[in-house]
Coordinates of C-alpha atoms and ligand atoms in Angstrom, one line a residue:
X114 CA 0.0 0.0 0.0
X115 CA 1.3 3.8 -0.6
X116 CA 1.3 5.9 1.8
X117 CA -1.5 8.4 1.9
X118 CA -2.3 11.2 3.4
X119 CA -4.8 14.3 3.5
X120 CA -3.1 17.8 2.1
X121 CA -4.8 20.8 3.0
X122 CA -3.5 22.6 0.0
X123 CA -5.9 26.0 1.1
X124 CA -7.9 26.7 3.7
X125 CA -10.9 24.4 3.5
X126 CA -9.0 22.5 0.2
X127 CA -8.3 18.9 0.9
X128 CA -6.4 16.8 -1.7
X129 CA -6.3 12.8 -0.7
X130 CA -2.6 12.5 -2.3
X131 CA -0.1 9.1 -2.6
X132 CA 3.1 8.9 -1.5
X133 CA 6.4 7.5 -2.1
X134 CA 7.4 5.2 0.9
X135 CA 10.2 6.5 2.0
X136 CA 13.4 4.8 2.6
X137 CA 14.4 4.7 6.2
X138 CA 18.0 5.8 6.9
X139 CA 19.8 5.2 10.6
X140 CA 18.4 7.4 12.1
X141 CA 14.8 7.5 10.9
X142 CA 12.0 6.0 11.1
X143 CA 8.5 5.4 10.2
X144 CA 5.4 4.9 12.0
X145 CA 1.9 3.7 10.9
X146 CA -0.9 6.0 11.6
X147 CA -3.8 4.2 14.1
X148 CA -5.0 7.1 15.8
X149 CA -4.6 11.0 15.7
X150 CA -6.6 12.7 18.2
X151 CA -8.3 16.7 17.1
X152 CA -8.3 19.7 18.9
X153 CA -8.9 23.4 18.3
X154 CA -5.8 23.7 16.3
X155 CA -6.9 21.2 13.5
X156 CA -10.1 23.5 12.5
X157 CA -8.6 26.5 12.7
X158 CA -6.1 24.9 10.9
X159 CA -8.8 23.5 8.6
X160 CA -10.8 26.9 8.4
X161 CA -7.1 29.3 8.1
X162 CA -7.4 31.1 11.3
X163 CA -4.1 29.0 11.6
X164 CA -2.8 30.3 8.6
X165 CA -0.2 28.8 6.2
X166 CA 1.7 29.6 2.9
X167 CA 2.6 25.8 2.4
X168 CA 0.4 22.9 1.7
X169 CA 0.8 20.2 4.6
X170 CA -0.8 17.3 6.1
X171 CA -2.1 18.2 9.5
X172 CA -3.1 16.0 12.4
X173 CA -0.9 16.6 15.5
X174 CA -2.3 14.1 18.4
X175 CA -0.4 10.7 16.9
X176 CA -0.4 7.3 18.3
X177 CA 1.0 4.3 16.0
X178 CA 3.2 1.5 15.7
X179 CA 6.9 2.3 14.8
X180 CA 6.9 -0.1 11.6
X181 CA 10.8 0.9 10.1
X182 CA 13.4 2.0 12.5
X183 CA 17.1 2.5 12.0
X184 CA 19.5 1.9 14.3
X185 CA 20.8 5.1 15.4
X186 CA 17.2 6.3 15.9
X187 CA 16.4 3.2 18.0
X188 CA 19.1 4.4 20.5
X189 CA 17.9 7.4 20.8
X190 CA 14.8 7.5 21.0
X191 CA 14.2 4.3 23.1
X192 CA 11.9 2.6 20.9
X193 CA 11.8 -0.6 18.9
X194 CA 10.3 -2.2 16.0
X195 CA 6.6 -2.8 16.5
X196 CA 6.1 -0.8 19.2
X197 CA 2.8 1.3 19.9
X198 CA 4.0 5.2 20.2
X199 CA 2.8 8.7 21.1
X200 CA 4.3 11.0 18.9
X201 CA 5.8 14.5 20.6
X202 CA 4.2 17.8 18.7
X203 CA 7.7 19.5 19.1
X204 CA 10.7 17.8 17.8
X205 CA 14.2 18.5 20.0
X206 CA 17.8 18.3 18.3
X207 CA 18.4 17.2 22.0
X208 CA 22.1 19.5 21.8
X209 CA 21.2 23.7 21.6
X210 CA 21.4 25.1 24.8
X211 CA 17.3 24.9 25.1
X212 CA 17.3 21.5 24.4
X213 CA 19.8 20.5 26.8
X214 CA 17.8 23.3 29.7
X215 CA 14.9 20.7 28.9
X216 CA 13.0 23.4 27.4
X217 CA 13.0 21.9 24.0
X218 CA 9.5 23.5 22.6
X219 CA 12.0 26.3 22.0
X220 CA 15.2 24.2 19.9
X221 CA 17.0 26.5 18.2
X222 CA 16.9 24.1 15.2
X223 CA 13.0 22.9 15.1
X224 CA 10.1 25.3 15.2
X225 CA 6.4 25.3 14.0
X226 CA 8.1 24.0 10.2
X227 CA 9.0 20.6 11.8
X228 CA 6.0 20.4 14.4
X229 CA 3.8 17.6 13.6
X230 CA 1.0 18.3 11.7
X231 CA 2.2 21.3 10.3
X232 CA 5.3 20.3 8.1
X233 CA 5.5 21.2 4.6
X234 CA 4.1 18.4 2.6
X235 CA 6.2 19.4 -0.5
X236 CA 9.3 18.9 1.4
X237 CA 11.2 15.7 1.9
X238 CA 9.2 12.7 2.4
X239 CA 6.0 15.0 3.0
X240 CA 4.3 13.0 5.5
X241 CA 4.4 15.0 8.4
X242 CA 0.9 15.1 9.7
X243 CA -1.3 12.3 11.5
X244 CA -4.3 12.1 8.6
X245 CA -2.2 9.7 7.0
X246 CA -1.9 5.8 6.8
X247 CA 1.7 6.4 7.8
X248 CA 4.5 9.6 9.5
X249 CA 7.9 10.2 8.4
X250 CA 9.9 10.3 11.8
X251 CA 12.8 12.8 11.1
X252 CA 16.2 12.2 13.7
X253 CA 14.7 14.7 15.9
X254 CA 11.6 13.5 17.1
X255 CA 10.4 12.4 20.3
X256 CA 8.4 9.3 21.2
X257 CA 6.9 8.3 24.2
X258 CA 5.4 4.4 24.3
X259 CA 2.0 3.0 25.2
X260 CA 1.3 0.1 26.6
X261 CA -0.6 -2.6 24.9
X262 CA -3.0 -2.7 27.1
X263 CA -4.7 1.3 26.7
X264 CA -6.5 0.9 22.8
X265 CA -5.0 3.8 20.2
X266 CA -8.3 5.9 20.1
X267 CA -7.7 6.6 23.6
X268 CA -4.4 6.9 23.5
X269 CA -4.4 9.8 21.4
X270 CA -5.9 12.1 24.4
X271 CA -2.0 11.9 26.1
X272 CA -2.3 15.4 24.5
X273 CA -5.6 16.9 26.0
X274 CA -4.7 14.9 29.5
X275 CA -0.7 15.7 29.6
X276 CA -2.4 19.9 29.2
X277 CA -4.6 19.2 32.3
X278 CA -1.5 17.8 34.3
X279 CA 0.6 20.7 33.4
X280 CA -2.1 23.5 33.7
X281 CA -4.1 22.3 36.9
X282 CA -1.1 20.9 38.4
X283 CA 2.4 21.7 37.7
X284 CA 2.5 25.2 36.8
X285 CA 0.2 26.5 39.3
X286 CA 1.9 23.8 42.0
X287 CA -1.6 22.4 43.0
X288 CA -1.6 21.1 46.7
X289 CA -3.2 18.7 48.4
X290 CA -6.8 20.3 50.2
X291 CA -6.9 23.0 47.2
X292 CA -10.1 24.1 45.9
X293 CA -9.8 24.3 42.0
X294 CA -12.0 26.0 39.6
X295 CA -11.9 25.0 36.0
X296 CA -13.8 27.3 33.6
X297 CA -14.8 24.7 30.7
X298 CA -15.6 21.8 30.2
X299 CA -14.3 20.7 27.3
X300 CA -11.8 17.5 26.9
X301 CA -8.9 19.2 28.3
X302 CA -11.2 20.9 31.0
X303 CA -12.2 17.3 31.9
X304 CA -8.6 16.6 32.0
X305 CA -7.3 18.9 34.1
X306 CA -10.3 18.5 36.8
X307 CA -9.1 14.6 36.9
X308 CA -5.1 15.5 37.6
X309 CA -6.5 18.2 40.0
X310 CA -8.3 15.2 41.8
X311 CA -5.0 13.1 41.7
X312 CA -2.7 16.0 42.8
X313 CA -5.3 15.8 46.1
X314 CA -7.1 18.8 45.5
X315 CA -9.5 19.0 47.8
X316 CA -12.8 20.9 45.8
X317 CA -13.1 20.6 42.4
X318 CA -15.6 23.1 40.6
X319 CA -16.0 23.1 36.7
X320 CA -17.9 25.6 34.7
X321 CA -19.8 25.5 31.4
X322 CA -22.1 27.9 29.0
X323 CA -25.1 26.9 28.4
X324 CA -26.6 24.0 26.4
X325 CA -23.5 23.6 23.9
X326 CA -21.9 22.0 27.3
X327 CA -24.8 20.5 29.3
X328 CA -23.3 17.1 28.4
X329 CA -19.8 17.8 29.2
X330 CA -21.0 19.0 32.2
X331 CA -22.6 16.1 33.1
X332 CA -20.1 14.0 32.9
X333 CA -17.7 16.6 34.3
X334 CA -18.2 14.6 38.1
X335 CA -16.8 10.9 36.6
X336 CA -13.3 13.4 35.9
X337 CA -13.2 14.2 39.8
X338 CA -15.7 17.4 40.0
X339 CA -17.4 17.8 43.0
X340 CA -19.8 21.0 41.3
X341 CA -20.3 21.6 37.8
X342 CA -21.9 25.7 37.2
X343 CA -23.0 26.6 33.9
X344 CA -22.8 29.8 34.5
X345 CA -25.5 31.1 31.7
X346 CA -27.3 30.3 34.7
X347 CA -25.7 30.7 37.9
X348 CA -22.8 32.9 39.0
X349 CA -19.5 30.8 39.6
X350 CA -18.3 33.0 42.6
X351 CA -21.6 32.9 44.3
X352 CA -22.4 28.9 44.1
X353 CA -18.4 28.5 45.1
X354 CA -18.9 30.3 47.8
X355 CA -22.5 29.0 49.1
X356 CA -20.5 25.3 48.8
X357 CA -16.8 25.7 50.1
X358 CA -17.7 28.9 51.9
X359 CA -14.7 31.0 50.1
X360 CA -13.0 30.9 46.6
X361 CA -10.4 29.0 44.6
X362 CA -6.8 28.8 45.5
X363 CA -6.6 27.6 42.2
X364 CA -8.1 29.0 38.4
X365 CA -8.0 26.9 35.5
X366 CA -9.2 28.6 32.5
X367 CA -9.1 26.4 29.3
X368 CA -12.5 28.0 27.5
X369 CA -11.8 29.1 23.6
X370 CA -13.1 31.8 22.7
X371 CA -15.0 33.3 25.9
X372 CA -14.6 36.8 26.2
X373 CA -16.5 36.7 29.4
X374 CA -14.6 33.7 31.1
X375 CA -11.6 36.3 32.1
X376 CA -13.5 38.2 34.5
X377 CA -14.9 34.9 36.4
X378 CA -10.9 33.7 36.4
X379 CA -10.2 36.5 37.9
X380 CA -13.3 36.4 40.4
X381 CA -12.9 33.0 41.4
X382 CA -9.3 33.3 42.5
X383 CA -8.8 34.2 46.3
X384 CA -6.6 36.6 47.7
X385 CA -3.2 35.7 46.8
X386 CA -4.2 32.8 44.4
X387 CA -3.1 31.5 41.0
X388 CA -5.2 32.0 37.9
X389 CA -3.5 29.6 34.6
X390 CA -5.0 31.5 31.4
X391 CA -4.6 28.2 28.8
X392 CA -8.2 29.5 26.4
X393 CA -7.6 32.2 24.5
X394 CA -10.2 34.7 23.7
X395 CA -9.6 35.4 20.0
X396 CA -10.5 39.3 20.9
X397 CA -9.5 41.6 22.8
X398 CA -12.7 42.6 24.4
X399 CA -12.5 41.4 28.1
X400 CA -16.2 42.3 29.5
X401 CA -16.7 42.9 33.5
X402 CA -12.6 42.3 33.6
X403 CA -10.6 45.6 36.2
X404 CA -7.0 44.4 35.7
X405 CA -7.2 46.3 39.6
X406 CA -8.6 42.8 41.1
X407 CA -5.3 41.6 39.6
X408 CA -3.6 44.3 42.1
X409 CA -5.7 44.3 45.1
X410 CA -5.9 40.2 45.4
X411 CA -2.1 39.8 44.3
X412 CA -2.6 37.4 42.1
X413 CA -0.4 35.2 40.0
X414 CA -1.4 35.0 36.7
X415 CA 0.6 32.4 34.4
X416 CA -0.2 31.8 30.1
X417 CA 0.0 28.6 29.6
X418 CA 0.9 27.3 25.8
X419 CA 0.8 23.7 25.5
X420 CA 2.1 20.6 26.8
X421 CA 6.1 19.0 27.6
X422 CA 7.2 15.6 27.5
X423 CA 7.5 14.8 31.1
X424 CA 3.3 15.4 31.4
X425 CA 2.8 13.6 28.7
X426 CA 4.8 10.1 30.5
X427 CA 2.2 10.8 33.3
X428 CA -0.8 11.7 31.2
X429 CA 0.2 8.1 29.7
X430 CA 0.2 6.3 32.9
X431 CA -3.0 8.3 34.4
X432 CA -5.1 6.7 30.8
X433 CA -3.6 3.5 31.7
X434 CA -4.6 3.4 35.3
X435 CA -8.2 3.6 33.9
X436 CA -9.2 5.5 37.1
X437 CA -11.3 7.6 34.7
X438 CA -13.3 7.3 32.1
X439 CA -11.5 8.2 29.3
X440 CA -12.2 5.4 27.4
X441 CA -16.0 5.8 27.4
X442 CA -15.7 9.5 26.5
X443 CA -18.6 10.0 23.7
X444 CA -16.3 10.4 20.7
X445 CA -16.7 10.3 16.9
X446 CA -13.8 8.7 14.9
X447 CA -13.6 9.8 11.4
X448 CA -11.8 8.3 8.1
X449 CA -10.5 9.7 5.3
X450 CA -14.0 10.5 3.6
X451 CA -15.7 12.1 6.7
X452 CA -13.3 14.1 8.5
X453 CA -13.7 17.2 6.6
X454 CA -17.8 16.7 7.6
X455 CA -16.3 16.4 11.3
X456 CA -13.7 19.5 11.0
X457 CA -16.5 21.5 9.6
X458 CA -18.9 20.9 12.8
X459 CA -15.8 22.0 14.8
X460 CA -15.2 24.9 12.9
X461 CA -18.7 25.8 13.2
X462 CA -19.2 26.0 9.6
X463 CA -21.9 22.8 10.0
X464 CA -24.7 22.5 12.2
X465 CA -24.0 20.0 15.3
X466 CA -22.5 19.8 18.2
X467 CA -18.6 18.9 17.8
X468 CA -17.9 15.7 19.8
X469 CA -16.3 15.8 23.1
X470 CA -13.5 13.5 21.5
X471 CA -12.9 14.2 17.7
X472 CA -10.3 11.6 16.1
X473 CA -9.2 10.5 13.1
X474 CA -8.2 7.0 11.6
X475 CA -7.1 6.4 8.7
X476 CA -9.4 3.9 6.6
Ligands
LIG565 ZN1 -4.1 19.5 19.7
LIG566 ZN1 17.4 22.0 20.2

């Protein structure tokens, strides 16, 4: 079989196109495509908000089995032959001095033309993106493995779940007895209200808008919420406080696109708390937001871009554990002819709900 993949040669322009299989050197390899998880990035990819002036295959949430690996690569990445793989967005040369500080999102040598799912498809071997039967695995990429036990589908959410880890958790150094609040409740909202839980927080509130996420909400309490607001309803700061009697030591915000969801960060957090801004608004209007609540409650506020390798090992384990549901999230899993029907939903150019869990396989 060729390799094939799906080009988006424009914004909204899919071509289905064969490739060449490409010949493996030492320090290459080659993985078959069995999952590739979707997130916000692939419609805006699809739609051009993400914009691009090359053509390129994208699909950035891989799981697969390593079919051709050459030696070299073998050693260092610490995989073999037939062996079930996440796929790292960010690809490390592993020697600039970024690299070597562990802070390899920012290699000197890689950037967004070798991330996954974004590579031009016109260069090299060309299949740098996870709609594809199969990914080119260039000497710099990094690959975590999956047990044989956790199914591919599932697997592909070490993306969403390695976010919530390093959102809820690391970077705002989550404690046990914390009250969290998580504004959204979206897969990666899910996410980071189950690490919350395992980090020992001791409240866990998660927040929605309206009917779009009455189902997420409802399943919000199987991902370790103890109160779900959807706060076209209620006001956040008012329920958390009836309930824990104060406010959150802890903010979350992972909401795309809501203006709106600034001000309740900000409200939510108690004096001296930590708000993690992960959604971004797509706008500058902030409404009900007085930077001044910033000043007054001393906040820390910390952006939040993505995800590293060392939350992906545990967002890996936490699937595995199957101490959540992950595997039952409702999901739709597309092929080759209906994931432009799926991406449109997402992008909002389709009626429908998106799904909570969007992935693609190739068939
Ligand atoms: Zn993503
Ligand atoms: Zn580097």
């Amino acid at each position: 079989m060729m390799p094939t993949g799906l080009v988006l040669t424009s914004p909204r322009t899919f071509e289905r196109r064969h490739f060449a299989m490409p010949s493996i050197g030492p320090d290459e390899g080659l993985l078959r495509v069995e999952a590739c998880g979707l997130c916000g990035t692939d419609h805006e990819q699809y739609s051009g908000d993400i914009a691009s002036s090359y053509a390129f295959i994208p699909g950035h949430e891989v799981v697969g089995i390593v079919e051709e690996i050459g030696e070299g690569a073998a050693a260092r990445w610490g995989v073999s032959q037939g062996q079930r793989v996440a796929v790292e967005v960010f690809q490390s040369c592993r020697e600039c001095r970024n690299c070597r500080a562990g802070v390899y999102r920012r290699c000197s040598t890689n950037g967004l033309a070798t991330m996954v799912g974004f590579a031009d498809a016109d260069n090299g071997p060309g299949l740098g993106g996870g709609y594809a039967t199969h990914l080119y695995l260039g000497p710099d990429s990094m690959l975590l493995d999956i047990a044989d036990s956790l199914d591919p589908v599932t697997a592909t959410l070490f993306n969403p779940v390695g976010a919530g880890i390093r959102w809820a958790v690391e970077l705002p150094q989550t404690k046990p007895g914390d009250v969290v609040a998580i504004l959204g409740p979206g897969v990666r909202g899910l996410s980071a209200a189950a690490a919350a839980k395992e980090a020992g927080a001791g409240f866990v509130m998660v927040t929605g808008l309206g009917e779009r996420d009455a189902e997420r909400l409802a399943l919000a309490p199987a991902f370790g919420a103890d109160l779900t607001v959807d706060v076209s309803r209620d006001d956040p700061v008012r329920v958390l406080r009836s309930v824990v009697g104060g406010k959150a030591d802890v903010v979350v915000d992972v909401t795309a696109k809501a203006p709106a969801a600034l001000s309740q960060a900000i409200g939510l957090a108690r004096v001296g708390g930590t708000v993690v801004l992960a959604g971004v608004r797509g706008s500058t209007e902030t409404p009900g937001f007085d930077p001044d609540h910033i000043v007054y409650k001393e906040l820390q506020i910390l952006g939040a871009l993505g995800v590293d390798i060392g939350a992906y090992r545990q967002a890996i384990d936490l699937l595995a554990s199957g101490r959540y549901p992950f595997a039952e999230l409702p999901r739709r899993v597309a092929g080759f002819d209906d994931i432009e029907s799926l991406l449109q939903i997402m992008a909002g150019d389709r009626r429908g709900i998106p799904p909570i869990h969007g992935v693609f396989a190739p068939r």
